[in-house]
GROMACS .gro file of C-alpha atoms in nm:
model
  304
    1UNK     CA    1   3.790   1.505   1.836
    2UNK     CA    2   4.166   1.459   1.729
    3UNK     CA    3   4.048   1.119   1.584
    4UNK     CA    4   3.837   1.281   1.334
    5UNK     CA    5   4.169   1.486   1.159
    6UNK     CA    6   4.242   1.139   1.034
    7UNK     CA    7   4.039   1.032   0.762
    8UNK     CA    8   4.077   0.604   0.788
    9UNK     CA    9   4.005   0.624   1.108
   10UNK     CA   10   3.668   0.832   1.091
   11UNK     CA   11   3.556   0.630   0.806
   12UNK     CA   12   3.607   0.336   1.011
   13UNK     CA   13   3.384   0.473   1.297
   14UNK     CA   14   3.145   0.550   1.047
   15UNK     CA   15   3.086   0.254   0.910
   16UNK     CA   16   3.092   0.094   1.237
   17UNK     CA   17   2.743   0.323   1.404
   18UNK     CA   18   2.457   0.189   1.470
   19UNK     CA   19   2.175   0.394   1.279
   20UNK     CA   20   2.064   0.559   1.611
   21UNK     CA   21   2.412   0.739   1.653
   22UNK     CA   22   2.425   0.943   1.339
   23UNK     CA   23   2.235   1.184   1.441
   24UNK     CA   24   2.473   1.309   1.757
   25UNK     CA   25   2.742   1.230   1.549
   26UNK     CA   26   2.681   1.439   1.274
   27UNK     CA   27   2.604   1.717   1.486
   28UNK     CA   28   2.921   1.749   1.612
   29UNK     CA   29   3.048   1.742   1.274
   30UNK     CA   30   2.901   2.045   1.145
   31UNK     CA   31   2.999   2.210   1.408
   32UNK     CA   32   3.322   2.195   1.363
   33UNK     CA   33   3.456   2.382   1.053
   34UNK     CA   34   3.773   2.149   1.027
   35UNK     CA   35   3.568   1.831   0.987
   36UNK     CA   36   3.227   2.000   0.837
   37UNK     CA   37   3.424   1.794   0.447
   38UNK     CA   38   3.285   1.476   0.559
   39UNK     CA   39   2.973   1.640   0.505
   40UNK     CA   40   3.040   1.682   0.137
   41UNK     CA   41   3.183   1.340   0.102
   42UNK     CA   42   2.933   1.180  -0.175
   43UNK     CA   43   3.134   0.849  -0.187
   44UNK     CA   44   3.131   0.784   0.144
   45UNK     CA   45   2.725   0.829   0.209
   46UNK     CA   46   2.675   0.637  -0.098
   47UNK     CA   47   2.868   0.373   0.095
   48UNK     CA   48   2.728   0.411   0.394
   49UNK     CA   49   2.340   0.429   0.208
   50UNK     CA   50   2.404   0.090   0.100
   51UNK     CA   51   2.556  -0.034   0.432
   52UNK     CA   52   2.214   0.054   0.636
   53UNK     CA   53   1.979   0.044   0.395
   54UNK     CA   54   2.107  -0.172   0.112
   55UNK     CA   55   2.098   0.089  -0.170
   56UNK     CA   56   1.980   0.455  -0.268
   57UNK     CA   57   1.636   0.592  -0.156
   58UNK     CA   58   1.366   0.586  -0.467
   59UNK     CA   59   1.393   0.839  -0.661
   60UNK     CA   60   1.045   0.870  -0.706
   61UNK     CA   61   0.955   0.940  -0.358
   62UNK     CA   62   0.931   1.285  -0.242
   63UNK     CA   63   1.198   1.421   0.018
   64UNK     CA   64   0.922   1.692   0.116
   65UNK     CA   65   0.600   1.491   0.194
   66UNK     CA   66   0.703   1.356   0.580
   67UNK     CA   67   0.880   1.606   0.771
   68UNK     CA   68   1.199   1.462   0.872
   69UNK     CA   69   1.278   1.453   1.256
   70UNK     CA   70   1.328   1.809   1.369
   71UNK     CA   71   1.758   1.872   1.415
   72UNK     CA   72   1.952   2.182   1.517
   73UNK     CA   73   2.130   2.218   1.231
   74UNK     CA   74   2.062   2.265   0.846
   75UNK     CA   75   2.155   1.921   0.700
   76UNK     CA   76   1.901   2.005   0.386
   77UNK     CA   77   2.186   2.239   0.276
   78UNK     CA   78   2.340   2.189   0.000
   79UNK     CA   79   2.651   2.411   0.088
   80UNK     CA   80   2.694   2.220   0.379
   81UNK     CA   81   2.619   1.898   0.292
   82UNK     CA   82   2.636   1.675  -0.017
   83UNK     CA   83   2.327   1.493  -0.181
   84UNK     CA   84   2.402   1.164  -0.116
   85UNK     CA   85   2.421   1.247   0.301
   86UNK     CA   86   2.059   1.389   0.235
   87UNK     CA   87   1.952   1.071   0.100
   88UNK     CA   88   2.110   0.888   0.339
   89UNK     CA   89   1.951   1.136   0.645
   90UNK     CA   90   1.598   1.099   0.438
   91UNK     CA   91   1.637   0.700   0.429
   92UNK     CA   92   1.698   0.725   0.819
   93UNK     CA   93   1.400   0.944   0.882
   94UNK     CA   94   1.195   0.695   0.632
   95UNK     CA   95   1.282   0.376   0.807
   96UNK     CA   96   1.219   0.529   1.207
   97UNK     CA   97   0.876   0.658   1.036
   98UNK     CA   98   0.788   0.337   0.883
   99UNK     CA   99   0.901   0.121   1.218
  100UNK     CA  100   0.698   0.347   1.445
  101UNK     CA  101   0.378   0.391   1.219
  102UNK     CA  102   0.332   0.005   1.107
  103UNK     CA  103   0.296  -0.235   1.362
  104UNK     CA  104   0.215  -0.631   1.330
  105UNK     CA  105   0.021  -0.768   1.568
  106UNK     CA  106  -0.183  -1.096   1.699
  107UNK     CA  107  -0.540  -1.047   1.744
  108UNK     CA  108  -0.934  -1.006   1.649
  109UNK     CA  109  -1.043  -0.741   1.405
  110UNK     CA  110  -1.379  -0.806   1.603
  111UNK     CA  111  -1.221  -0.703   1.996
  112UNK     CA  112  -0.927  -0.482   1.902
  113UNK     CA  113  -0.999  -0.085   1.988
  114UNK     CA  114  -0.614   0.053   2.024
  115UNK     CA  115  -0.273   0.053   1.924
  116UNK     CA  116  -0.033   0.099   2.125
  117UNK     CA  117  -0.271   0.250   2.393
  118UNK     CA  118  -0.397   0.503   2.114
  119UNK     CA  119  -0.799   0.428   2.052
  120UNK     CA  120  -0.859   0.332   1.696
  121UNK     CA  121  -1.087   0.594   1.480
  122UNK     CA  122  -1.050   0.316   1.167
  123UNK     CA  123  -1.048  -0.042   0.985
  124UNK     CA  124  -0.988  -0.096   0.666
  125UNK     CA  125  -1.101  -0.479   0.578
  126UNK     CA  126  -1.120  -0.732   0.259
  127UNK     CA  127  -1.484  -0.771   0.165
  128UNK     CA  128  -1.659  -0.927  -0.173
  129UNK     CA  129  -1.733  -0.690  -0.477
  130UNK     CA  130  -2.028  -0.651  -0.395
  131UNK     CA  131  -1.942  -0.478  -0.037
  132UNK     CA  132  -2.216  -0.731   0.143
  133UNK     CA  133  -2.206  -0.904   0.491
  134UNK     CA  134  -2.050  -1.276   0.404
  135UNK     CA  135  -2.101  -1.386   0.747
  136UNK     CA  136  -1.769  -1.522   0.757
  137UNK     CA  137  -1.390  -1.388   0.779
  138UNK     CA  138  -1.284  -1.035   0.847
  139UNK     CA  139  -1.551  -0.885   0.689
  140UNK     CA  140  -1.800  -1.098   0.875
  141UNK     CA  141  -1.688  -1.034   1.146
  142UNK     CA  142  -1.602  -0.651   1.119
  143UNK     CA  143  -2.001  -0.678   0.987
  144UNK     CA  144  -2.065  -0.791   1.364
  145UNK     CA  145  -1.901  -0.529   1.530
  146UNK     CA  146  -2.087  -0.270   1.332
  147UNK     CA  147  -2.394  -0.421   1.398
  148UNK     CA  148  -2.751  -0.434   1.173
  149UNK     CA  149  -2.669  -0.045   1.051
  150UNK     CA  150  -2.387  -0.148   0.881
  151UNK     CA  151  -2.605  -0.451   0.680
  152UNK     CA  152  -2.855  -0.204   0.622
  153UNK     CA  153  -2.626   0.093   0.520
  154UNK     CA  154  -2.479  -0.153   0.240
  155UNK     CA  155  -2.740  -0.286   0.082
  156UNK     CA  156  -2.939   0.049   0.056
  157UNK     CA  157  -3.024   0.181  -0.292
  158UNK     CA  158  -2.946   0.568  -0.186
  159UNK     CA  159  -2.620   0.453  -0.102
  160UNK     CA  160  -2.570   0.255  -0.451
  161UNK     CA  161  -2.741   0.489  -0.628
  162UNK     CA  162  -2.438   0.753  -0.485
  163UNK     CA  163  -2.125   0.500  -0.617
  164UNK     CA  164  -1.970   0.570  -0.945
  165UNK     CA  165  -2.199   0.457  -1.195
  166UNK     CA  166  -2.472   0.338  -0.907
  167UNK     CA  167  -2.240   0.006  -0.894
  168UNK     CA  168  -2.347  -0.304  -0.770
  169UNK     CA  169  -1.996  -0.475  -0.783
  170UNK     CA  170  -1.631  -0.340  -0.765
  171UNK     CA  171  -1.359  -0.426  -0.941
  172UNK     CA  172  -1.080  -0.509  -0.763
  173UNK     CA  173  -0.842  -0.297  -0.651
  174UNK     CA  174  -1.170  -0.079  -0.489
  175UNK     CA  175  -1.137   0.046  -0.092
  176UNK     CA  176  -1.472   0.240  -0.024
  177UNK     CA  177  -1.540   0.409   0.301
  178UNK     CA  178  -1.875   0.406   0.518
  179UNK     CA  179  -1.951   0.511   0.811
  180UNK     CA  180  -1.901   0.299   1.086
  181UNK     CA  181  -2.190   0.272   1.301
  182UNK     CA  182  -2.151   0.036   1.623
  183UNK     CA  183  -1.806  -0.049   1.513
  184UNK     CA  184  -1.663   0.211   1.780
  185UNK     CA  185  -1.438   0.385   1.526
  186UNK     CA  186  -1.537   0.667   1.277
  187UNK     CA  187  -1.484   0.484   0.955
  188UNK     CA  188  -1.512   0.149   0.763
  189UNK     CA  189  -1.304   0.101   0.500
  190UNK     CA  190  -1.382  -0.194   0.283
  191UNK     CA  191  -1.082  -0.348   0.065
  192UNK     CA  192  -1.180  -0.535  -0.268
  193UNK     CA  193  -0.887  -0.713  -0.314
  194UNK     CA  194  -0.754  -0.975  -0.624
  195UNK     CA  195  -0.790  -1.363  -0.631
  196UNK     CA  196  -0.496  -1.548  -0.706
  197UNK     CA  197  -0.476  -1.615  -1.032
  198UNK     CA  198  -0.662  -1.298  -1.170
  199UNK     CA  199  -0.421  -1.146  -1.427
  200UNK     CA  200  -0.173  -0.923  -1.280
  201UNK     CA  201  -0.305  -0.996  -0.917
  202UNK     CA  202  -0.005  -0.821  -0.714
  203UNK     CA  203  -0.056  -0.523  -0.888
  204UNK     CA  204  -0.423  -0.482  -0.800
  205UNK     CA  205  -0.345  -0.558  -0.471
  206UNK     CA  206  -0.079  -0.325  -0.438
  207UNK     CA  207  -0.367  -0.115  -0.593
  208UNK     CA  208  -0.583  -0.172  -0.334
  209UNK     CA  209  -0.372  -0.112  -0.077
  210UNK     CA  210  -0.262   0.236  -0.231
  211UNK     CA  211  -0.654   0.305  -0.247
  212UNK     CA  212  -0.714   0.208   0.118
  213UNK     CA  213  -0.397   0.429   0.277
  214UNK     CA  214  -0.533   0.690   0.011
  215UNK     CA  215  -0.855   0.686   0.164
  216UNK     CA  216  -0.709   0.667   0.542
  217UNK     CA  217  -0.545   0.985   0.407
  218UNK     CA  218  -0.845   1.163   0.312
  219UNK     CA  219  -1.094   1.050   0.573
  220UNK     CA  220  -0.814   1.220   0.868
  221UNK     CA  221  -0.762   0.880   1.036
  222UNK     CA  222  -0.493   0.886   1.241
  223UNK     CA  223  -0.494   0.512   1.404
  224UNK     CA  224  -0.639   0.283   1.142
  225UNK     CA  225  -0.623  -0.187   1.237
  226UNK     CA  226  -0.567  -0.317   0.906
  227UNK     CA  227  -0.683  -0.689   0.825
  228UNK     CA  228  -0.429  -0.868   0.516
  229UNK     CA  229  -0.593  -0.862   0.200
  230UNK     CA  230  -0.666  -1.168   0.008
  231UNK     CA  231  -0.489  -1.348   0.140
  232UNK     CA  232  -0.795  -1.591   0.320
  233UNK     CA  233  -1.064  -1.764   0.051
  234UNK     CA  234  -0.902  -1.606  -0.271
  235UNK     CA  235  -0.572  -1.779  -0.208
  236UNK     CA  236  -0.283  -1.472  -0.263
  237UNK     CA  237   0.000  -1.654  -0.099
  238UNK     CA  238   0.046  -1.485   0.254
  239UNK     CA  239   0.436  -1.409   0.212
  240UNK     CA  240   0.425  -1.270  -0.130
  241UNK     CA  241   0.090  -1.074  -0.034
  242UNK     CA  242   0.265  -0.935   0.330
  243UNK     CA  243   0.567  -0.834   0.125
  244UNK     CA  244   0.292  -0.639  -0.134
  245UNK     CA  245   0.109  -0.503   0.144
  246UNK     CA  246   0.404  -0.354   0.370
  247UNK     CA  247   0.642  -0.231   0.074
  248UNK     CA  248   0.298  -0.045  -0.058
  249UNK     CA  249   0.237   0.157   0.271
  250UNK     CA  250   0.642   0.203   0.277
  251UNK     CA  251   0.588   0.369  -0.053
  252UNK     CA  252   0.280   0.557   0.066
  253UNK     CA  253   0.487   0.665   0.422
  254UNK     CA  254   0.736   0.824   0.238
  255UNK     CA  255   0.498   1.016  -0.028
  256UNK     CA  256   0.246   1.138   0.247
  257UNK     CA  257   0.214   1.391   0.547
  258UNK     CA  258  -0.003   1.109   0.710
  259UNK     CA  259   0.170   1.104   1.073
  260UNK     CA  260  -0.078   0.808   1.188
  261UNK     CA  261  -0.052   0.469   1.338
  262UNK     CA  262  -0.138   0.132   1.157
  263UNK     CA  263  -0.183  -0.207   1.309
  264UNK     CA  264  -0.194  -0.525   1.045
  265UNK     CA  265  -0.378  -0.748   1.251
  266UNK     CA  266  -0.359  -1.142   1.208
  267UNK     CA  267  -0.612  -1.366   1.339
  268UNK     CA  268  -0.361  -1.696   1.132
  269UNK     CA  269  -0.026  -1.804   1.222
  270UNK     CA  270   0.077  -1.843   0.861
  271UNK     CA  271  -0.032  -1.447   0.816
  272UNK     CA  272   0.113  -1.297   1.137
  273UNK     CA  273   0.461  -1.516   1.046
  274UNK     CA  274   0.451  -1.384   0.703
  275UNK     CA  275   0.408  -1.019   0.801
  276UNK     CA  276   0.646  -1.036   1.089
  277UNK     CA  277   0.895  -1.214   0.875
  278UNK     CA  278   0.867  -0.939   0.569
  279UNK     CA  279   0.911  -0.690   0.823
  280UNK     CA  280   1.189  -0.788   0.987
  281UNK     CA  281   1.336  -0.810   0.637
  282UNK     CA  282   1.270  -0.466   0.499
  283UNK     CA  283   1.442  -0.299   0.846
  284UNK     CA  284   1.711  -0.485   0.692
  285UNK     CA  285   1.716  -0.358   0.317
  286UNK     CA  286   1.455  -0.090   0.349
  287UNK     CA  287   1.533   0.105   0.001
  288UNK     CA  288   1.557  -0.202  -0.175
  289UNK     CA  289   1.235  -0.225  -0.345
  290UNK     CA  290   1.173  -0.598  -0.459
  291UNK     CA  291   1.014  -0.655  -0.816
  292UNK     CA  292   0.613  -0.736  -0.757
  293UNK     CA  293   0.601  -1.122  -0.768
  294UNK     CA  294   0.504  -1.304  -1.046
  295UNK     CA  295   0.103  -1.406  -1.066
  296UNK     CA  296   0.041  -1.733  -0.957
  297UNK     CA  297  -0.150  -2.005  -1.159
  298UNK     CA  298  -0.515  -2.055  -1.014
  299UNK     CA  299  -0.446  -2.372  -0.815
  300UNK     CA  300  -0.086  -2.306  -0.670
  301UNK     CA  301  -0.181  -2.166  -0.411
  302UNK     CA  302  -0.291  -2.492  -0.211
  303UNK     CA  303   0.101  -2.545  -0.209
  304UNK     CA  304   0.134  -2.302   0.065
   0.00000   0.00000   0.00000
């Protein structure tokens, strides 16, 4: 450990670990009473915070809500360590959380029943305002899985006559659950998302998505297959709407106790490349949260 008792030089090594070191690094660290300042060394975990992760962790989200990766030693103190290495240990815990819950893959909303070997017990799916079968898409074809119940279910009166207001249409931004019926998972959840053009259409889908992880929250799902939203017949461009979708569930991660699994699943090229892409990004700058897009005039989108 002689290497340590000189400062350049254990700055150097610092900045030179991989994310996946830290963590046996720092424990030797605190062990040691001569080296436990680098704890308390604000400047230098600032630095490092915007080496890994490209800046400071929101401010916003709450340190409390996902219980950070069990370690043997009290990094949440602040007599040993300074605030800025708690960020920095928080951002770390945020990003392995976010990398092992979300997962992009290729496939059929119709076939797929796990992730990652775990069965699913939800989907969440974009669907019309009015929450009926269209025959076609996602929700056509999530509408097949579930079979005739599902059509029935739907277009029931009891079951209107029990929405807010006994609503026959929902505004956008909506995610309502139902049961699931021949679907093979417990619930439905179906995802009234923005057209492009509507007036501040990335913030009702962000909305939407907030709604639909809210309701994964409340219904106890615990491995949910997630279809994009909007981003079929009402035009949202697919990489502005992945790079809503994923930073929204980031945001929702790191507010939440959910410890669940979540598959977007991408039946188009153009989807799965634009969800794949956006995450590979974020890994890269996860606290920087980008500005939502701008709306898009009502015929753009047949430039992309």
């Amino acid at each position: 450990m002689e290497i340590w008792a000189v400062e350049g030089i254990a700055h150097s090594i610092l900045h030179f670990l991989d994310l996946a070191t830290f963590d046996a690094v720092l424990s030797s660290l605190q062990d040691k009473p001569e080296l436990q300042d680098y704890l308390q060394d604000a400047l230098l975990w600032s630095q490092l915070t915007k080496v890994h992760f490209g800046g400071r962790r929101d401010a916003e989200a709450n340190s409390d809500a996902n219980s950070s990766r069990d370690r043997a030693w009290d990094w949440t103190s602040r007599d040993r360590t300074c605030a800025e290495l708690q960020a920095f240990l928080q951002s770390m815990d945020d990003l392995a959380r976010f990398e092992e819950a979300v997962t992009v893959v290729e496939g059929d909303i119709q076939c797929i029943d796990k992730i990652d070997g775990k069965p699913l017990d939800g989907i969440a799916f974009p669907t019309g305002s009015g929450l009926m079968n269209p025959r076609i898409g996602a929700a056509g074809a999530v509408f097949r899985r579930a079979g005739r119940g599902l059509d029935e279910f739907v277009a029931d009166q009891t079951f209107r006559d029990g929405l807010p207001n006994g609503s026959t249409w929902f505004p956008a931004g909506t995610a309502v659950v139902t049961p699931a019926f021949e679907a093979g998972v417990n619930k439905l959840i179906h995802c009234v998302g923005p057209s492009v053009g509507t007036a501040e259409c990335y913030e009702l889908l962000s909305q939407t998505y907030e709604n639909a992880m809210d309701r994964v929250l409340s219904e106890n799902l615990q491995c949910v297959a997630m279809v994009s939203i909007s981003t079929g017949n009402l035009g949202v461009p697919c990489a502005k709407a992945a790079q809503v979708a994923l930073r929204t569930i980031q945001k929702f991660l790191a507010n939440s106790t959910w410890q669940g699994k979540l598959a977007v699943v991408c039946n188009d090229e153009r989807v799965l490349k634009a969800f794949s892409d956006e995450k590979a990004t974020m890994m890269k700058s996860f606290n920087v949260t980008p500005p939502l897009p701008d709306a898009d005039s009502a015929a753009s989108w047949f430039l992309y």
